[in-house]
Amino acid sequence: MRWTKGGGHGSRGYHHGNLKEALIRAALELIAEKGPAGFTFADAARWAGVSPAAPYRHFRDRDELLSDVALRGFEEFERRLTKAWDEGRPAPFAAFERLGKAYLAFAREEPAFYSAMFEAGIPLDASAELRAAGDRAFGVVRMAAEALLALLPAANRPPALMVALHIWSMSHGIASLFGRENAQRKLPMSAEDLLEAEVLIYLRGLGVPGI
Amino acid sequence: MRWTKGGGHGSRGYHHGNLKEALIRAALELIAEKGPAGFTFADAARWAGVSPAAPYRHFRDRDELLSDVALRGFEEFERRLTKAWDEGRPAPFAAFERLGKAYLAFAREEPAFYSAMFEAGIPLDASAELRAAGDRAFGVVRMAAEALLALLPAANRPPALMVALHIWSMSHGIASLFGRENAQRKLPMSAEDLLEAEVLIYLRGLGVPGI
DNA sequence: GGCGCGATGTTAAGAACATTTACATGCGCT
DNA sequence: AGCGCATGTAAATGTTCTTAACATCGCGCC
């Protein structure tokens, strides 16, 4: 019946055809509904329409499923950050602002991915793949930091790694405190504006020209 | 037998004497060991030496227990931040640095509290008490921000609330990404140094004199 | 002093979940 | 055609969640 490609979905036979993908989608649905702790292996199986034992053919346990979700999350995250950065066009500073907005947009639009990536307690080195994907995503921010620092005179140019970590921490702090529905606190401004102002002040502190 | 005060602990009769406190301590132990998702109501009961049904006399469900833990966490957090700030002595800037270090120290020394407060998915308005405690803790940062901004000429003085939110987001970002054992990433410097540098650059961007 | 009541714990029981084992199915390859 | 491996099911076991019925204790009141 070829589920893998083709889109149609009807009754199925003994075999599902693409259970692994279906389980990952189920996890995303369920995490989005009730948080990373709010879904069980059995839930995912039910959602996919298979028996409670079926998931064990694809994942050792719930954590491995979550880890796989996190992996795909980092990959999508990297795609979005890369697209937002767009190699620094038309100017590093404008691209940098897009990067921050993309970070927040990802947290808001893909809360299930974000939860699995940062809040589910999955250690980043659960697998080499996961760490590599996380590193690639961070690499985008680091590259952006380098491009921005190139605008500074070499004399007072701080380490790009440090600046990237700073930017990441600001974005992550705002996203996890104020970025989503279950935000911790009402704000007098949008999370986007709050982050933009924060980054702006920070860059002024670095002495980036034109700010 | 007076458990409530007295410290001694021996065999107990039918009643525990102070089960609610014991359950909260149990939750802290277990969260510290295995993360906020890594303990069950039954675990806590076992740890306290009572039957699995006993906790229901004190908490509606697991979330109410976690919420109580978070409440105490915010209270302790506020105490520590207040002590670190020490009314801005000897100078606002030095006190501000202590505040940041106290934030990270709390996340590192009380990971169970920190998890319950920020990562367990307990909404801040689970109870009015919880929100109030959270607001009081944030109030310390806000007060510190106001004191710092007083050093600026009134003309270019940004809103204290915004600055406090910025500081909070930096601290929280660093604490949750790099602050603890299960940190997401190896760092070329300590989390404390990373945060101090970040705040310094930010304050320079604000134009705080003497930085 | 004894009675009774409310608070606090226990036992017991049913449902849901996790996890393993033995079994069933069917796709793909020769 | 038929063999073999991957994939799914069924059933069984142990754990947890949650409620309901019962037990015990502390404490106020007469």
PDB file of N, CA and C in Angstrom, chain A residues 31-32 35-36 103-120 171-187 191-192, chain B residues 118-119 121 172:
ATOM      1  N   ILE A  31       3.396  16.338  22.883  1.00  0.00           N
ATOM      2  CA  ILE A  31       4.206  17.300  23.629  1.00  0.00           C
ATOM      3  C   ILE A  31       3.597  18.691  23.506  1.00  0.00           C
ATOM      4  N   ALA A  32       3.176  19.030  22.307  1.00  0.00           N
ATOM      5  CA  ALA A  32       2.585  20.356  22.113  1.00  0.00           C
ATOM      6  C   ALA A  32       1.345  20.515  22.982  1.00  0.00           C
ATOM      7  N   GLY A  35       2.975  19.210  27.162  1.00  0.00           N
ATOM      8  CA  GLY A  35       4.330  19.322  27.675  1.00  0.00           C
ATOM      9  C   GLY A  35       5.100  18.030  27.523  1.00  0.00           C
ATOM     10  N   PRO A  36       6.431  18.124  27.661  1.00  0.00           N
ATOM     11  CA  PRO A  36       7.287  16.968  27.394  1.00  0.00           C
ATOM     12  C   PRO A  36       7.038  15.816  28.360  1.00  0.00           C
ATOM     13  N   TYR A 103      14.927  32.859  16.104  1.00  0.00           N
ATOM     14  CA  TYR A 103      15.063  32.041  17.318  1.00  0.00           C
ATOM     15  C   TYR A 103      13.738  32.035  18.084  1.00  0.00           C
ATOM     16  N   LEU A 104      13.200  33.218  18.314  1.00  0.00           N
ATOM     17  CA  LEU A 104      11.947  33.299  19.065  1.00  0.00           C
ATOM     18  C   LEU A 104      10.791  32.669  18.285  1.00  0.00           C
ATOM     19  N   ALA A 105      10.789  32.879  16.987  1.00  0.00           N
ATOM     20  CA  ALA A 105       9.703  32.314  16.185  1.00  0.00           C
ATOM     21  C   ALA A 105       9.717  30.795  16.266  1.00  0.00           C
ATOM     22  N   PHE A 106      10.920  30.236  16.260  1.00  0.00           N
ATOM     23  CA  PHE A 106      10.999  28.777  16.367  1.00  0.00           C
ATOM     24  C   PHE A 106      10.441  28.299  17.700  1.00  0.00           C
ATOM     25  N   ALA A 107      10.830  28.984  18.752  1.00  0.00           N
ATOM     26  CA  ALA A 107      10.336  28.565  20.076  1.00  0.00           C
ATOM     27  C   ALA A 107       8.822  28.672  20.143  1.00  0.00           C
ATOM     28  N   ARG A 108       8.269  29.669  19.488  1.00  0.00           N
ATOM     29  CA  ARG A 108       6.827  29.865  19.579  1.00  0.00           C
ATOM     30  C   ARG A 108       6.076  28.931  18.635  1.00  0.00           C
ATOM     31  N   GLU A 109       6.627  28.741  17.433  1.00  0.00           N
ATOM     32  CA  GLU A 109       5.886  27.963  16.434  1.00  0.00           C
ATOM     33  C   GLU A 109       6.100  26.470  16.581  1.00  0.00           C
ATOM     34  N   GLU A 110       7.204  26.101  17.191  1.00  0.00           N
ATOM     35  CA  GLU A 110       7.492  24.676  17.355  1.00  0.00           C
ATOM     36  C   GLU A 110       7.773  24.369  18.814  1.00  0.00           C
ATOM     37  N   PRO A 111       6.816  24.639  19.666  1.00  0.00           N
ATOM     38  CA  PRO A 111       7.067  24.439  21.093  1.00  0.00           C
ATOM     39  C   PRO A 111       7.424  23.000  21.434  1.00  0.00           C
ATOM     40  N   ALA A 112       6.897  22.082  20.656  1.00  0.00           N
ATOM     41  CA  ALA A 112       7.195  20.685  20.950  1.00  0.00           C
ATOM     42  C   ALA A 112       8.668  20.393  20.673  1.00  0.00           C
ATOM     43  N   PHE A 113       9.165  20.870  19.538  1.00  0.00           N
ATOM     44  CA  PHE A 113      10.599  20.710  19.258  1.00  0.00           C
ATOM     45  C   PHE A 113      11.418  21.399  20.341  1.00  0.00           C
ATOM     46  N   TYR A 114      11.055  22.617  20.640  1.00  0.00           N
ATOM     47  CA  TYR A 114      11.834  23.383  21.602  1.00  0.00           C
ATOM     48  C   TYR A 114      11.886  22.678  22.954  1.00  0.00           C
ATOM     49  N   SER A 115      10.754  22.160  23.380  1.00  0.00           N
ATOM     50  CA  SER A 115      10.725  21.432  24.645  1.00  0.00           C
ATOM     51  C   SER A 115      11.639  20.226  24.607  1.00  0.00           C
ATOM     52  N   ALA A 116      11.527  19.462  23.548  1.00  0.00           N
ATOM     53  CA  ALA A 116      12.347  18.253  23.458  1.00  0.00           C
ATOM     54  C   ALA A 116      13.827  18.617  23.443  1.00  0.00           C
ATOM     55  N   MET A 117      14.155  19.725  22.787  1.00  0.00           N
ATOM     56  CA  MET A 117      15.559  20.103  22.646  1.00  0.00           C
ATOM     57  C   MET A 117      16.161  20.632  23.943  1.00  0.00           C
ATOM     58  N   PHE A 118      15.367  21.441  24.661  1.00  0.00           N
ATOM     59  CA  PHE A 118      15.967  22.164  25.778  1.00  0.00           C
ATOM     60  C   PHE A 118      15.381  21.874  27.146  1.00  0.00           C
ATOM     61  N   GLU A 119      14.214  21.276  27.177  1.00  0.00           N
ATOM     62  CA  GLU A 119      13.564  21.186  28.481  1.00  0.00           C
ATOM     63  C   GLU A 119      13.205  19.765  28.882  1.00  0.00           C
ATOM     64  N   ALA A 120      13.463  18.822  28.020  1.00  0.00           N
ATOM     65  CA  ALA A 120      12.993  17.465  28.320  1.00  0.00           C
ATOM     66  C   ALA A 120      14.020  16.690  29.139  1.00  0.00           C
ATOM     67  N   SER A 171      18.851  34.933  23.881  1.00  0.00           N
ATOM     68  CA  SER A 171      17.716  34.421  23.113  1.00  0.00           C
ATOM     69  C   SER A 171      17.029  33.303  23.880  1.00  0.00           C
ATOM     70  N   HIS A 172      17.834  32.396  24.409  1.00  0.00           N
ATOM     71  CA  HIS A 172      17.249  31.275  25.126  1.00  0.00           C
ATOM     72  C   HIS A 172      16.548  31.751  26.397  1.00  0.00           C
ATOM     73  N   GLY A 173      17.151  32.682  27.088  1.00  0.00           N
ATOM     74  CA  GLY A 173      16.533  33.196  28.304  1.00  0.00           C
ATOM     75  C   GLY A 173      15.171  33.800  28.009  1.00  0.00           C
ATOM     76  N   ILE A 174      15.113  34.637  27.006  1.00  0.00           N
ATOM     77  CA  ILE A 174      13.831  35.282  26.692  1.00  0.00           C
ATOM     78  C   ILE A 174      12.838  34.258  26.165  1.00  0.00           C
ATOM     79  N   ALA A 175      13.306  33.364  25.310  1.00  0.00           N
ATOM     80  CA  ALA A 175      12.372  32.377  24.761  1.00  0.00           C
ATOM     81  C   ALA A 175      11.789  31.523  25.869  1.00  0.00           C
ATOM     82  N   SER A 176      12.624  31.094  26.811  1.00  0.00           N
ATOM     83  CA  SER A 176      12.069  30.151  27.772  1.00  0.00           C
ATOM     84  C   SER A 176      11.299  30.855  28.882  1.00  0.00           C
ATOM     85  N   LEU A 177      11.626  32.108  29.147  1.00  0.00           N
ATOM     86  CA  LEU A 177      10.856  32.811  30.183  1.00  0.00           C
ATOM     87  C   LEU A 177       9.583  33.441  29.639  1.00  0.00           C
ATOM     88  N   PHE A 178       9.690  34.038  28.460  1.00  0.00           N
ATOM     89  CA  PHE A 178       8.552  34.839  27.998  1.00  0.00           C
ATOM     90  C   PHE A 178       8.054  34.452  26.618  1.00  0.00           C
ATOM     91  N   GLY A 179       8.684  33.477  26.023  1.00  0.00           N
ATOM     92  CA  GLY A 179       8.458  33.277  24.595  1.00  0.00           C
ATOM     93  C   GLY A 179       7.199  32.555  24.203  1.00  0.00           C
ATOM     94  N   ARG A 180       6.570  31.849  25.125  1.00  0.00           N
ATOM     95  CA  ARG A 180       5.470  31.014  24.648  1.00  0.00           C
ATOM     96  C   ARG A 180       4.193  31.223  25.435  1.00  0.00           C
ATOM     97  N   GLU A 181       3.228  30.424  25.102  1.00  0.00           N
ATOM     98  CA  GLU A 181       1.909  30.557  25.726  1.00  0.00           C
ATOM     99  C   GLU A 181       2.011  30.532  27.247  1.00  0.00           C
ATOM    100  N   ASN A 182       2.638  29.479  27.738  1.00  0.00           N
ATOM    101  CA  ASN A 182       2.723  29.309  29.180  1.00  0.00           C
ATOM    102  C   ASN A 182       3.792  30.206  29.786  1.00  0.00           C
ATOM    103  N   ALA A 183       3.904  31.402  29.251  1.00  0.00           N
ATOM    104  CA  ALA A 183       4.965  32.300  29.683  1.00  0.00           C
ATOM    105  C   ALA A 183       4.872  32.546  31.184  1.00  0.00           C
ATOM    106  N   GLN A 184       6.021  32.762  31.765  1.00  0.00           N
ATOM    107  CA  GLN A 184       6.081  32.936  33.201  1.00  0.00           C
ATOM    108  C   GLN A 184       5.489  34.276  33.632  1.00  0.00           C
ATOM    109  N   ARG A 185       5.409  35.216  32.732  1.00  0.00           N
ATOM    110  CA  ARG A 185       5.140  36.571  33.218  1.00  0.00           C
ATOM    111  C   ARG A 185       4.558  37.418  32.089  1.00  0.00           C
ATOM    112  N   LYS A 186       3.665  38.265  32.434  1.00  0.00           N
ATOM    113  CA  LYS A 186       3.135  39.221  31.459  1.00  0.00           C
ATOM    114  C   LYS A 186       4.189  40.285  31.183  1.00  0.00           C
ATOM    115  N   LEU A 187       4.254  40.709  29.957  1.00  0.00           N
ATOM    116  CA  LEU A 187       5.269  41.674  29.580  1.00  0.00           C
ATOM    117  C   LEU A 187       4.649  42.983  29.121  1.00  0.00           C
ATOM    118  N   ALA A 191       8.031  39.735  23.265  1.00  0.00           N
ATOM    119  CA  ALA A 191       9.324  39.088  23.482  1.00  0.00           C
ATOM    120  C   ALA A 191      10.316  39.511  22.402  1.00  0.00           C
ATOM    121  N   GLU A 192       9.806  39.659  21.189  1.00  0.00           N
ATOM    122  CA  GLU A 192      10.692  40.067  20.089  1.00  0.00           C
ATOM    123  C   GLU A 192      11.312  41.431  20.360  1.00  0.00           C
TER     124      GLU A 192
ATOM    125  N   PHE B 118      11.476  26.512  37.308  1.00  0.00           N
ATOM    126  CA  PHE B 118      11.538  26.978  35.922  1.00  0.00           C
ATOM    127  C   PHE B 118      11.384  25.890  34.866  1.00  0.00           C
ATOM    128  N   GLU B 119      11.536  24.653  35.250  1.00  0.00           N
ATOM    129  CA  GLU B 119      11.583  23.638  34.199  1.00  0.00           C
ATOM    130  C   GLU B 119      10.549  22.538  34.358  1.00  0.00           C
ATOM    131  N   GLY B 121       7.387  22.807  34.292  1.00  0.00           N
ATOM    132  CA  GLY B 121       6.125  23.044  33.622  1.00  0.00           C
ATOM    133  C   GLY B 121       5.009  23.480  34.554  1.00  0.00           C
ATOM    134  N   HIS B 172      19.094  33.777  33.449  1.00  0.00           N
ATOM    135  CA  HIS B 172      18.364  32.524  33.269  1.00  0.00           C
ATOM    136  C   HIS B 172      18.905  31.749  32.064  1.00  0.00           C
TER     137      HIS B 172
END
